[in-house]
């Protein structure tokens, strides 16, 4: 299809075309923007042509992989969306243990292709997330404590620059760009292929969950926190607080990737923490584990969240975690769900200077999130999530760049400064200035080029 003098092997969609509304619909139903055109790229030449066309027409560029970013950066109102979802291929080399993954692939595609050989790499917790967005921001997952973040497992990137050039970044080729792409987000160009290192992980896992009444949970969480500090790397400790029929419930446990019998050795220590009101120990396959948090209702929900990194988790923080921003535990059931996921292990093994991703000394990542359907509830729901986030802010040491919301990226971009320590932000600014001095790619957690 053509527009002006541009020809695409994929599809060019404009308002009113069949498929246009589907293509502009992303995971957060609060995002309802209308691009002037959507290029559904069939390959790298389409991406090059789309970037050049957008610059010719002076249109903002949004890039869609999985469309999971809560701020909806992929959808530029009146701009040009580069939709990579047709570029979803995954190729596995089981001998070299490498995966070549196109920029529009979803995590589930990578998992399925890799698990056919008993292999995997760190890849999020939700199978319909895009590989690209997750990896460019860092990429936490159930294998991270064993093998590092998703970005730590990238061997090379293929990227289309703001000038429409195609470049490769690795430790030996354009190493400055390689450094920046490992946690610096979509600031430098459109990544059309990732090459990942894979690991022999087998196909078996174990998930342990223990439910406690929130009013009884402070000493239990203290013990769970201390147990996490000495847990094997195969275990990723998790905690959640949500509303139950009889009051708030705190669910504590861990996810183990590997031989379930080895994971069961942790169960006596978990059970010694207290008497739960319910417990569950299951042994899903790795593919089942990777799908267990897939959202029901797909793209129908409105969503909002707040997040922090925590280097420690003192008793006062535990109490705030249980309250979820409320004054007491008897508050309404309309509070957001809150959760913790353990870091450490191989994540912390990587030297801080090795990649743009920062805060490798994190103990837990905290998140407060909610989803709803009625737009009339927007203010109340977002206010509740903000209150829950604010209650943990005194204990925070930074934030995961992929968790930043639009309001944290306005007014001087305080969120970007929370995501990157000053020295890293300065180096990221230098990479941005070298590869995108006009800030063509700014619909993201934007790093400004030097003026």
Short mmCIF file of C-alpha atoms in Angstrom, two decimals:
data_model
loop_
_atom_site.label_atom_id
_atom_site.label_comp_id
_atom_site.label_asym_id
_atom_site.label_seq_id
_atom_site.Cartn_x
_atom_site.Cartn_y
_atom_site.Cartn_z
CA UNK A 1 0.00 0.00 0.00
CA UNK A 2 1.23 3.51 -0.72
CA UNK A 3 0.94 6.99 0.67
CA UNK A 4 2.58 9.95 -1.07
CA UNK A 5 5.68 8.20 -2.47
CA UNK A 6 5.89 5.58 0.29
CA UNK A 7 5.12 1.91 -0.27
CA UNK A 8 4.60 -0.60 2.53
CA UNK A 9 4.65 -4.39 2.37
CA UNK A 10 2.35 -4.43 5.40
CA UNK A 11 -0.81 -2.37 5.85
CA UNK A 12 -1.41 1.35 6.12
CA UNK A 13 -4.56 2.14 8.14
CA UNK A 14 -6.30 5.48 8.48
CA UNK A 15 -9.49 6.42 10.37
CA UNK A 16 -12.46 4.53 8.98
CA UNK A 17 -10.43 1.62 7.60
CA UNK A 18 -11.26 -1.93 8.67
CA UNK A 19 -8.89 -2.89 11.49
CA UNK A 20 -8.02 0.71 12.43
CA UNK A 21 -9.89 0.70 15.75
CA UNK A 22 -8.52 -2.71 16.70
CA UNK A 23 -4.96 -1.59 15.97
CA UNK A 24 -5.26 1.53 18.13
CA UNK A 25 -6.77 -0.36 21.09
CA UNK A 26 -4.23 -1.09 23.82
CA UNK A 27 -4.27 -2.83 27.20
CA UNK A 28 -5.42 0.25 29.17
CA UNK A 29 -8.95 1.17 28.05
CA UNK A 30 -8.38 4.72 29.33
CA UNK A 31 -6.22 5.27 26.24
CA UNK A 32 -8.56 6.30 23.41
CA UNK A 33 -6.43 8.21 20.93
CA UNK A 34 -6.73 8.39 17.14
CA UNK A 35 -3.52 8.31 15.10
CA UNK A 36 -3.57 9.97 11.71
CA UNK A 37 -2.19 6.75 10.31
CA UNK A 38 -1.11 3.33 11.51
CA UNK A 39 1.63 1.43 9.68
CA UNK A 40 1.34 -2.29 10.37
CA UNK A 41 4.92 -3.10 9.49
CA UNK A 42 5.66 -6.42 7.79
CA UNK A 43 9.43 -6.08 8.12
CA UNK A 44 12.37 -3.78 8.69
CA UNK A 45 11.93 -1.90 5.36
CA UNK A 46 8.41 -0.91 6.48
CA UNK A 47 9.76 0.44 9.77
CA UNK A 48 12.41 2.46 7.93
CA UNK A 49 9.79 3.85 5.54
CA UNK A 50 7.40 4.67 8.39
CA UNK A 51 10.03 6.61 10.33
CA UNK A 52 10.99 8.59 7.26
CA UNK A 53 7.35 9.28 6.37
CA UNK A 54 6.57 10.51 9.87
CA UNK A 55 9.51 12.89 9.74
CA UNK A 56 8.51 14.09 6.26
CA UNK A 57 4.97 14.85 7.50
CA UNK A 58 6.16 16.13 10.91
CA UNK A 59 4.09 13.54 12.79
CA UNK A 60 4.75 12.20 16.27
CA UNK A 61 5.81 8.56 16.29
CA UNK A 62 4.40 5.93 18.61
CA UNK A 63 5.67 2.33 18.56
CA UNK A 64 3.44 -0.60 19.44
CA UNK A 65 4.75 -3.98 20.51
CA UNK A 66 2.33 -5.54 23.01
CA UNK A 67 0.56 -2.28 23.89
CA UNK A 68 0.89 -2.90 27.63
CA UNK A 69 2.34 0.43 28.72
CA UNK A 70 -0.24 1.91 31.09
CA UNK A 71 0.35 5.43 29.74
CA UNK A 72 -0.43 4.29 26.19
CA UNK A 73 2.69 5.75 24.57
CA UNK A 74 2.15 3.53 21.52
CA UNK A 75 -0.89 5.54 20.40
CA UNK A 76 -0.04 9.07 19.21
CA UNK A 77 -3.11 11.30 18.85
CA UNK A 78 -2.93 12.63 15.28
CA UNK A 79 0.46 11.02 14.78
CA UNK A 80 1.88 7.91 13.12
CA UNK A 81 1.78 4.60 14.97
CA UNK A 82 4.32 1.98 13.95
CA UNK A 83 2.55 -1.27 14.79
CA UNK A 84 5.06 -4.12 15.04
CA UNK A 85 2.55 -6.86 15.83
CA UNK A 86 2.89 -8.46 12.39
CA UNK A 87 6.61 -8.87 13.17
CA UNK A 88 6.08 -11.52 15.83
CA UNK A 89 8.46 -14.26 14.76
CA UNK A 90 10.78 -16.22 17.08
CA UNK A 91 13.65 -18.45 15.88
CA UNK A 92 15.46 -20.78 18.30
CA UNK A 93 18.97 -22.17 17.93
CA UNK A 94 18.92 -24.95 20.56
CA UNK A 95 22.60 -25.79 20.08
CA UNK A 96 23.89 -22.26 20.74
CA UNK A 97 20.95 -21.61 23.08
CA UNK A 98 20.00 -18.40 21.33
CA UNK A 99 16.65 -16.88 20.37
CA UNK A 100 16.13 -14.30 17.64
CA UNK A 101 12.93 -12.45 18.42
CA UNK A 102 11.25 -9.89 16.18
CA UNK A 103 10.27 -6.58 17.74
CA UNK A 104 6.53 -7.25 17.77
CA UNK A 105 6.65 -10.68 19.41
CA UNK A 106 4.78 -11.38 22.63
CA UNK A 107 6.38 -13.10 25.62
CA UNK A 108 4.17 -16.14 25.12
CA UNK A 109 5.63 -16.71 21.66
CA UNK A 110 9.18 -16.59 23.05
CA UNK A 111 8.26 -18.94 25.90
CA UNK A 112 6.52 -21.48 23.68
CA UNK A 113 9.32 -21.60 21.14
CA UNK A 114 12.02 -21.90 23.82
CA UNK A 115 10.22 -24.45 25.98
CA UNK A 116 10.03 -26.87 23.07
CA UNK A 117 13.72 -27.48 23.91
CA UNK A 118 13.46 -27.09 27.69
CA UNK A 119 14.98 -23.62 27.36
CA UNK A 120 13.88 -20.16 28.51
CA UNK A 121 15.11 -16.69 29.32
CA UNK A 122 13.77 -14.05 31.69
CA UNK A 123 10.48 -12.90 30.21
CA UNK A 124 7.95 -11.13 32.40
CA UNK A 125 4.97 -12.68 34.18
CA UNK A 126 2.18 -12.04 31.64
CA UNK A 127 2.29 -13.88 28.32
CA UNK A 128 0.54 -11.19 26.24
CA UNK A 129 3.12 -8.51 27.12
CA UNK A 130 5.39 -7.40 24.27
CA UNK A 131 8.99 -8.60 24.37
CA UNK A 132 10.18 -5.20 23.14
CA UNK A 133 8.72 -2.87 25.74
CA UNK A 134 9.47 -5.21 28.62
CA UNK A 135 13.09 -5.81 27.62
CA UNK A 136 13.98 -2.22 26.74
CA UNK A 137 12.96 -1.10 30.24
CA UNK A 138 14.80 -3.92 32.01
CA UNK A 139 12.44 -6.86 32.20
CA UNK A 140 11.66 -8.58 35.51
CA UNK A 141 10.44 -12.18 35.53
CA UNK A 142 10.49 -15.47 37.44
CA UNK A 143 13.97 -16.33 36.12
CA UNK A 144 15.61 -13.01 36.96
CA UNK A 145 17.08 -14.09 40.30
CA UNK A 146 18.76 -17.00 38.51
CA UNK A 147 19.82 -15.42 35.22
CA UNK A 148 19.35 -11.66 35.45
CA UNK A 149 16.79 -9.36 33.90
CA UNK A 150 15.58 -9.71 30.32
CA UNK A 151 17.96 -6.92 29.27
CA UNK A 152 20.88 -8.77 30.90
CA UNK A 153 20.24 -11.68 28.55
CA UNK A 154 20.24 -9.71 25.29
CA UNK A 155 23.25 -10.50 23.11
CA UNK A 156 22.43 -8.00 20.36
CA UNK A 157 19.77 -5.57 19.13
CA UNK A 158 18.83 -4.52 15.60
CA UNK A 159 17.44 -0.97 15.57
CA UNK A 160 16.08 1.59 13.13
CA UNK A 161 17.33 5.07 14.01
CA UNK A 162 15.59 8.43 13.71
CA UNK A 163 17.36 8.89 10.36
CA UNK A 164 16.00 5.59 9.07
CA UNK A 165 19.32 3.78 9.28
CA UNK A 166 19.53 0.15 10.47
CA UNK A 167 22.19 -0.48 13.11
CA UNK A 168 23.26 -3.36 15.32
CA UNK A 169 24.21 -2.94 18.95
CA UNK A 170 26.21 -5.46 20.98
CA UNK A 171 29.16 -5.44 23.36
CA UNK A 172 31.50 -5.18 20.37
CA UNK A 173 29.41 -3.10 17.94
CA UNK A 174 28.04 0.30 18.97
CA UNK A 175 28.65 -0.54 22.64
CA UNK A 176 27.36 2.84 23.81
CA UNK A 177 23.99 2.12 22.23
CA UNK A 178 24.06 -1.44 23.61
CA UNK A 179 24.55 0.01 27.09
CA UNK A 180 21.66 2.43 26.65
CA UNK A 181 19.22 -0.10 25.22
CA UNK A 182 19.71 -2.30 28.29
CA UNK A 183 17.20 -0.41 30.41
CA UNK A 184 16.94 2.93 28.62
CA UNK A 185 13.55 2.24 27.04
CA UNK A 186 12.46 3.20 23.54
CA UNK A 187 14.39 6.46 23.49
CA UNK A 188 16.91 5.69 20.78
CA UNK A 189 14.99 4.09 17.93
CA UNK A 190 12.73 1.20 16.94
CA UNK A 191 14.21 -2.18 17.88
CA UNK A 192 13.17 -4.68 15.23
CA UNK A 193 15.02 -7.74 16.56
CA UNK A 194 16.46 -8.99 19.84
CA UNK A 195 18.96 -11.81 20.16
CA UNK A 196 18.65 -13.50 23.57
CA UNK A 197 20.78 -15.95 25.48
CA UNK A 198 18.67 -18.93 26.59
CA UNK A 199 19.13 -21.21 29.59
CA UNK A 200 18.32 -24.82 30.36
CA UNK A 201 15.53 -24.49 32.91
CA UNK A 202 13.42 -27.57 32.19
CA UNK A 203 9.65 -27.32 32.19
CA UNK A 204 8.67 -27.68 35.86
CA UNK A 205 7.87 -25.16 38.60
CA UNK A 206 6.30 -24.90 42.04
CA UNK A 207 4.08 -22.13 43.42
CA UNK A 208 3.40 -21.81 47.16
CA UNK A 209 0.83 -19.36 48.54
CA UNK A 210 -0.29 -18.86 52.15
CA UNK A 211 -3.22 -16.60 53.07
CA UNK A 212 -3.28 -14.68 56.36
CA UNK A 213 -5.74 -12.21 57.82
CA UNK A 214 -4.18 -8.79 57.40
CA UNK A 215 -4.59 -7.96 61.09
CA UNK A 216 -2.36 -10.94 61.95
CA UNK A 217 0.15 -10.49 59.16
CA UNK A 218 2.84 -8.08 60.41
CA UNK A 219 5.01 -10.68 62.21
CA UNK A 220 4.39 -13.19 59.43
CA UNK A 221 5.63 -10.75 56.79
CA UNK A 222 8.65 -9.93 58.94
CA UNK A 223 9.55 -13.62 58.96
CA UNK A 224 8.84 -13.95 55.24
CA UNK A 225 11.12 -10.96 54.55
CA UNK A 226 13.94 -12.50 56.57
CA UNK A 227 13.50 -15.87 54.87
CA UNK A 228 13.74 -14.16 51.49
CA UNK A 229 17.21 -12.89 52.38
CA UNK A 230 18.59 -16.45 52.50
CA UNK A 231 16.38 -18.11 49.87
CA UNK A 232 17.91 -19.97 46.92
CA UNK A 233 17.94 -18.14 43.62
CA UNK A 234 15.38 -20.50 42.13
CA UNK A 235 12.83 -18.94 44.51
CA UNK A 236 11.23 -15.55 43.87
CA UNK A 237 9.32 -14.44 46.96
CA UNK A 238 5.96 -12.74 46.44
CA UNK A 239 3.41 -10.98 48.66
CA UNK A 240 0.00 -9.50 47.86
CA UNK A 241 -2.75 -7.79 49.81
CA UNK A 242 -6.30 -7.72 48.52
CA UNK A 243 -9.87 -7.46 49.74
CA UNK A 244 -11.63 -10.65 50.83
CA UNK A 245 -15.24 -11.30 51.89
CA UNK A 246 -14.31 -11.14 55.58
CA UNK A 247 -11.68 -8.42 55.32
CA UNK A 248 -8.25 -7.86 53.76
CA UNK A 249 -6.08 -10.90 53.10
CA UNK A 250 -2.29 -10.99 52.85
CA UNK A 251 -0.96 -13.75 50.60
CA UNK A 252 2.69 -14.69 51.06
CA UNK A 253 4.74 -17.26 49.24
CA UNK A 254 7.21 -17.92 46.47
CA UNK A 255 7.56 -19.10 42.89
CA UNK A 256 10.19 -21.77 42.25
CA UNK A 257 11.48 -22.49 38.73
CA UNK A 258 13.17 -25.87 38.68
CA UNK A 259 12.65 -29.27 40.28
CA UNK A 260 9.51 -28.98 42.47
CA UNK A 261 10.95 -31.42 45.01
CA UNK A 262 13.80 -29.00 45.67
CA UNK A 263 11.32 -26.17 46.02
CA UNK A 264 9.35 -28.13 48.61
CA UNK A 265 12.32 -27.90 50.96
CA UNK A 266 11.31 -24.28 51.58
CA UNK A 267 7.79 -25.22 52.66
CA UNK A 268 8.52 -26.11 56.32
CA UNK A 269 10.13 -22.69 56.89
CA UNK A 270 7.16 -20.97 55.24
CA UNK A 271 4.66 -22.93 57.32
CA UNK A 272 6.56 -22.06 60.48
CA UNK A 273 5.82 -18.36 59.94
CA UNK A 274 2.24 -18.63 61.20
CA UNK A 275 -1.10 -20.35 60.81
CA UNK A 276 -2.72 -19.38 57.48
CA UNK A 277 -6.45 -19.32 56.85
CA UNK A 278 -5.77 -21.08 53.54
CA UNK A 279 -2.81 -22.35 51.55
CA UNK A 280 -2.06 -23.65 48.08
CA UNK A 281 0.94 -25.51 46.69
CA UNK A 282 0.77 -26.24 42.97
CA UNK A 283 3.18 -27.50 40.32
CA UNK A 284 2.31 -25.81 37.03
CA UNK A 285 4.43 -26.28 33.96
CA UNK A 286 6.65 -23.31 33.12
CA UNK A 287 4.28 -22.31 30.31
CA UNK A 288 1.32 -22.50 32.69
CA UNK A 289 3.21 -20.37 35.20
CA UNK A 290 3.89 -17.76 32.54
CA UNK A 291 0.15 -17.56 31.74
CA UNK A 292 -1.26 -17.63 35.28
CA UNK A 293 -1.27 -13.82 35.65
CA UNK A 294 -2.74 -13.11 32.20
CA UNK A 295 -5.50 -10.56 32.66
CA UNK A 296 -9.12 -11.64 32.29
CA UNK A 297 -11.11 -9.27 30.11
CA UNK A 298 -8.16 -8.33 27.93
CA UNK A 299 -8.31 -4.72 26.83
CA UNK A 300 -11.74 -3.94 28.32
CA UNK A 301 -10.51 -2.49 31.63
CA UNK A 302 -9.36 0.96 32.61
CA UNK A 303 -6.10 0.70 34.57
CA UNK A 304 -3.84 2.73 36.82
CA UNK A 305 -0.89 1.86 39.05
CA UNK A 306 1.92 3.19 41.20
CA UNK A 307 5.25 1.52 41.93
CA UNK A 308 8.47 1.80 43.94
CA UNK A 309 11.72 -0.02 44.46
CA UNK A 310 12.47 -0.85 48.10
CA UNK A 311 16.01 -1.52 49.32
CA UNK A 312 14.68 -2.53 52.73
CA UNK A 313 11.29 -3.41 54.21
CA UNK A 314 11.08 -2.34 57.87
CA UNK A 315 8.09 -2.96 60.10
CA UNK A 316 6.66 0.51 59.45
CA UNK A 317 6.69 -0.21 55.71
CA UNK A 318 4.99 -3.56 56.31
CA UNK A 319 2.22 -1.80 58.22
CA UNK A 320 1.77 0.72 55.40
CA UNK A 321 1.75 -2.11 52.85
CA UNK A 322 -1.11 -3.82 54.67
CA UNK A 323 -3.15 -0.62 54.95
CA UNK A 324 -2.91 0.14 51.20
CA UNK A 325 -3.22 3.88 51.76
CA UNK A 326 -6.26 3.60 54.05
CA UNK A 327 -6.53 4.80 57.63
CA UNK A 328 -7.26 1.33 59.02
CA UNK A 329 -7.87 -2.25 57.94
CA UNK A 330 -11.66 -1.85 57.98
CA UNK A 331 -11.64 0.42 54.91
CA UNK A 332 -13.73 -0.12 51.78
CA UNK A 333 -13.13 -2.99 49.39
CA UNK A 334 -12.46 -0.45 46.61
CA UNK A 335 -8.80 -0.17 47.62
CA UNK A 336 -6.18 -1.19 45.04
CA UNK A 337 -4.43 -4.50 45.21
CA UNK A 338 -0.79 -4.21 46.28
CA UNK A 339 2.08 -6.59 45.75
CA UNK A 340 5.77 -7.27 46.21
CA UNK A 341 8.19 -9.27 44.08
CA UNK A 342 11.71 -10.06 45.28
CA UNK A 343 14.81 -8.94 43.42
CA UNK A 344 18.40 -9.83 44.34
CA UNK A 345 20.35 -12.84 43.15
CA UNK A 346 21.66 -12.56 39.59
CA UNK A 347 20.06 -9.12 39.18
CA UNK A 348 22.42 -7.74 41.79
CA UNK A 349 25.42 -9.61 40.36
CA UNK A 350 25.56 -7.28 37.36
CA UNK A 351 27.73 -4.22 38.07
CA UNK A 352 25.76 -0.96 38.16
CA UNK A 353 27.93 0.51 35.40
CA UNK A 354 27.27 -2.38 33.02
CA UNK A 355 23.85 -1.23 31.75
CA UNK A 356 21.43 1.67 31.82
CA UNK A 357 19.12 -0.25 34.16
CA UNK A 358 19.70 0.89 37.73
CA UNK A 359 18.73 0.15 41.33
CA UNK A 360 20.25 -3.33 41.31
CA UNK A 361 20.40 -3.27 45.11
CA UNK A 362 16.60 -3.48 45.29
CA UNK A 363 15.15 -5.94 47.78
CA UNK A 364 11.53 -5.81 46.60
CA UNK A 365 9.56 -4.13 43.85
CA UNK A 366 6.26 -2.72 45.13
CA UNK A 367 3.19 -2.12 42.99
CA UNK A 368 -0.31 -0.81 43.69
CA UNK A 369 -2.79 -1.27 40.87
CA UNK A 370 -6.46 -1.26 40.08
CA UNK A 371 -8.73 -1.94 37.12
CA UNK A 372 -12.33 -0.92 36.53
CA UNK A 373 -14.86 -0.42 33.75
CA UNK A 374 -16.89 2.73 34.55
CA UNK A 375 -15.23 6.04 33.55
CA UNK A 376 -17.14 7.72 36.40
CA UNK A 377 -14.84 5.86 38.81
CA UNK A 378 -11.62 7.22 37.28
CA UNK A 379 -10.81 9.83 39.93
CA UNK A 380 -11.62 7.59 42.88
CA UNK A 381 -9.70 4.60 41.55
CA UNK A 382 -6.63 6.58 40.57
CA UNK A 383 -6.74 8.49 43.86
CA UNK A 384 -6.78 5.22 45.81
CA UNK A 385 -3.77 3.87 43.90
CA UNK A 386 -1.91 7.14 44.44
CA UNK A 387 -2.63 7.01 48.16
CA UNK A 388 -1.33 3.45 48.39
CA UNK A 389 1.80 4.46 46.50
CA UNK A 390 2.32 7.55 48.64
CA UNK A 391 2.15 5.47 51.82
CA UNK A 392 5.25 3.48 50.75
CA UNK A 393 7.13 6.43 49.27
CA UNK A 394 9.06 7.19 52.49
CA UNK A 395 10.72 3.78 52.12
CA UNK A 396 11.32 3.94 48.36
CA UNK A 397 14.71 4.10 46.67
CA UNK A 398 13.65 4.49 43.04
CA UNK A 399 11.22 3.13 40.49
CA UNK A 400 11.12 0.69 37.56
CA UNK A 401 11.02 2.79 34.41
CA UNK A 402 8.33 0.58 32.83
CA UNK A 403 6.02 1.31 35.78
CA UNK A 404 6.04 5.10 35.38
CA UNK A 405 2.66 6.71 34.76
CA UNK A 406 1.97 9.72 32.55
CA UNK A 407 1.62 12.07 35.52
CA UNK A 408 5.09 11.09 36.72
CA UNK A 409 6.56 12.04 33.35
CA UNK A 410 5.18 15.59 33.21
CA UNK A 411 6.41 18.82 34.82
CA UNK A 412 10.13 18.25 34.56
CA UNK A 413 9.91 14.45 34.37
CA UNK A 414 10.47 13.59 38.04
CA UNK A 415 9.79 9.94 37.25
CA UNK A 416 12.75 9.67 34.90
CA UNK A 417 15.02 11.07 37.61
CA UNK A 418 13.64 8.46 40.03
CA UNK A 419 14.25 5.67 37.53
CA UNK A 420 17.88 6.57 36.76
CA UNK A 421 20.57 7.76 39.16
CA UNK A 422 22.17 11.04 38.09
CA UNK A 423 25.31 9.51 36.58
CA UNK A 424 23.29 7.07 34.47
CA UNK A 425 20.91 9.79 33.35
CA UNK A 426 23.87 11.86 32.20
CA UNK A 427 25.24 8.95 30.18
CA UNK A 428 21.78 8.19 28.75
CA UNK A 429 21.52 11.83 27.69
CA UNK A 430 24.77 11.44 25.78
CA UNK A 431 23.50 8.31 23.99
CA UNK A 432 20.21 10.05 23.19
CA UNK A 433 22.06 13.05 21.79
CA UNK A 434 24.17 10.79 19.59
CA UNK A 435 21.30 8.72 18.15
CA UNK A 436 18.24 10.97 18.36
CA UNK A 437 19.32 14.61 18.79
CA UNK A 438 15.93 15.93 17.57
CA UNK A 439 14.04 13.75 20.09
CA UNK A 440 11.99 12.11 17.35
CA UNK A 441 11.29 9.20 19.71
CA UNK A 442 9.79 11.06 22.65
CA UNK A 443 6.56 9.16 23.28
CA UNK A 444 8.16 7.07 26.00
CA UNK A 445 9.74 7.55 29.40
CA UNK A 446 11.62 10.30 27.66
CA UNK A 447 15.27 11.13 28.10
CA UNK A 448 15.88 14.57 26.64
CA UNK A 449 18.89 15.08 24.36
CA UNK A 450 21.36 17.77 25.26
CA UNK A 451 20.06 21.14 24.12
#
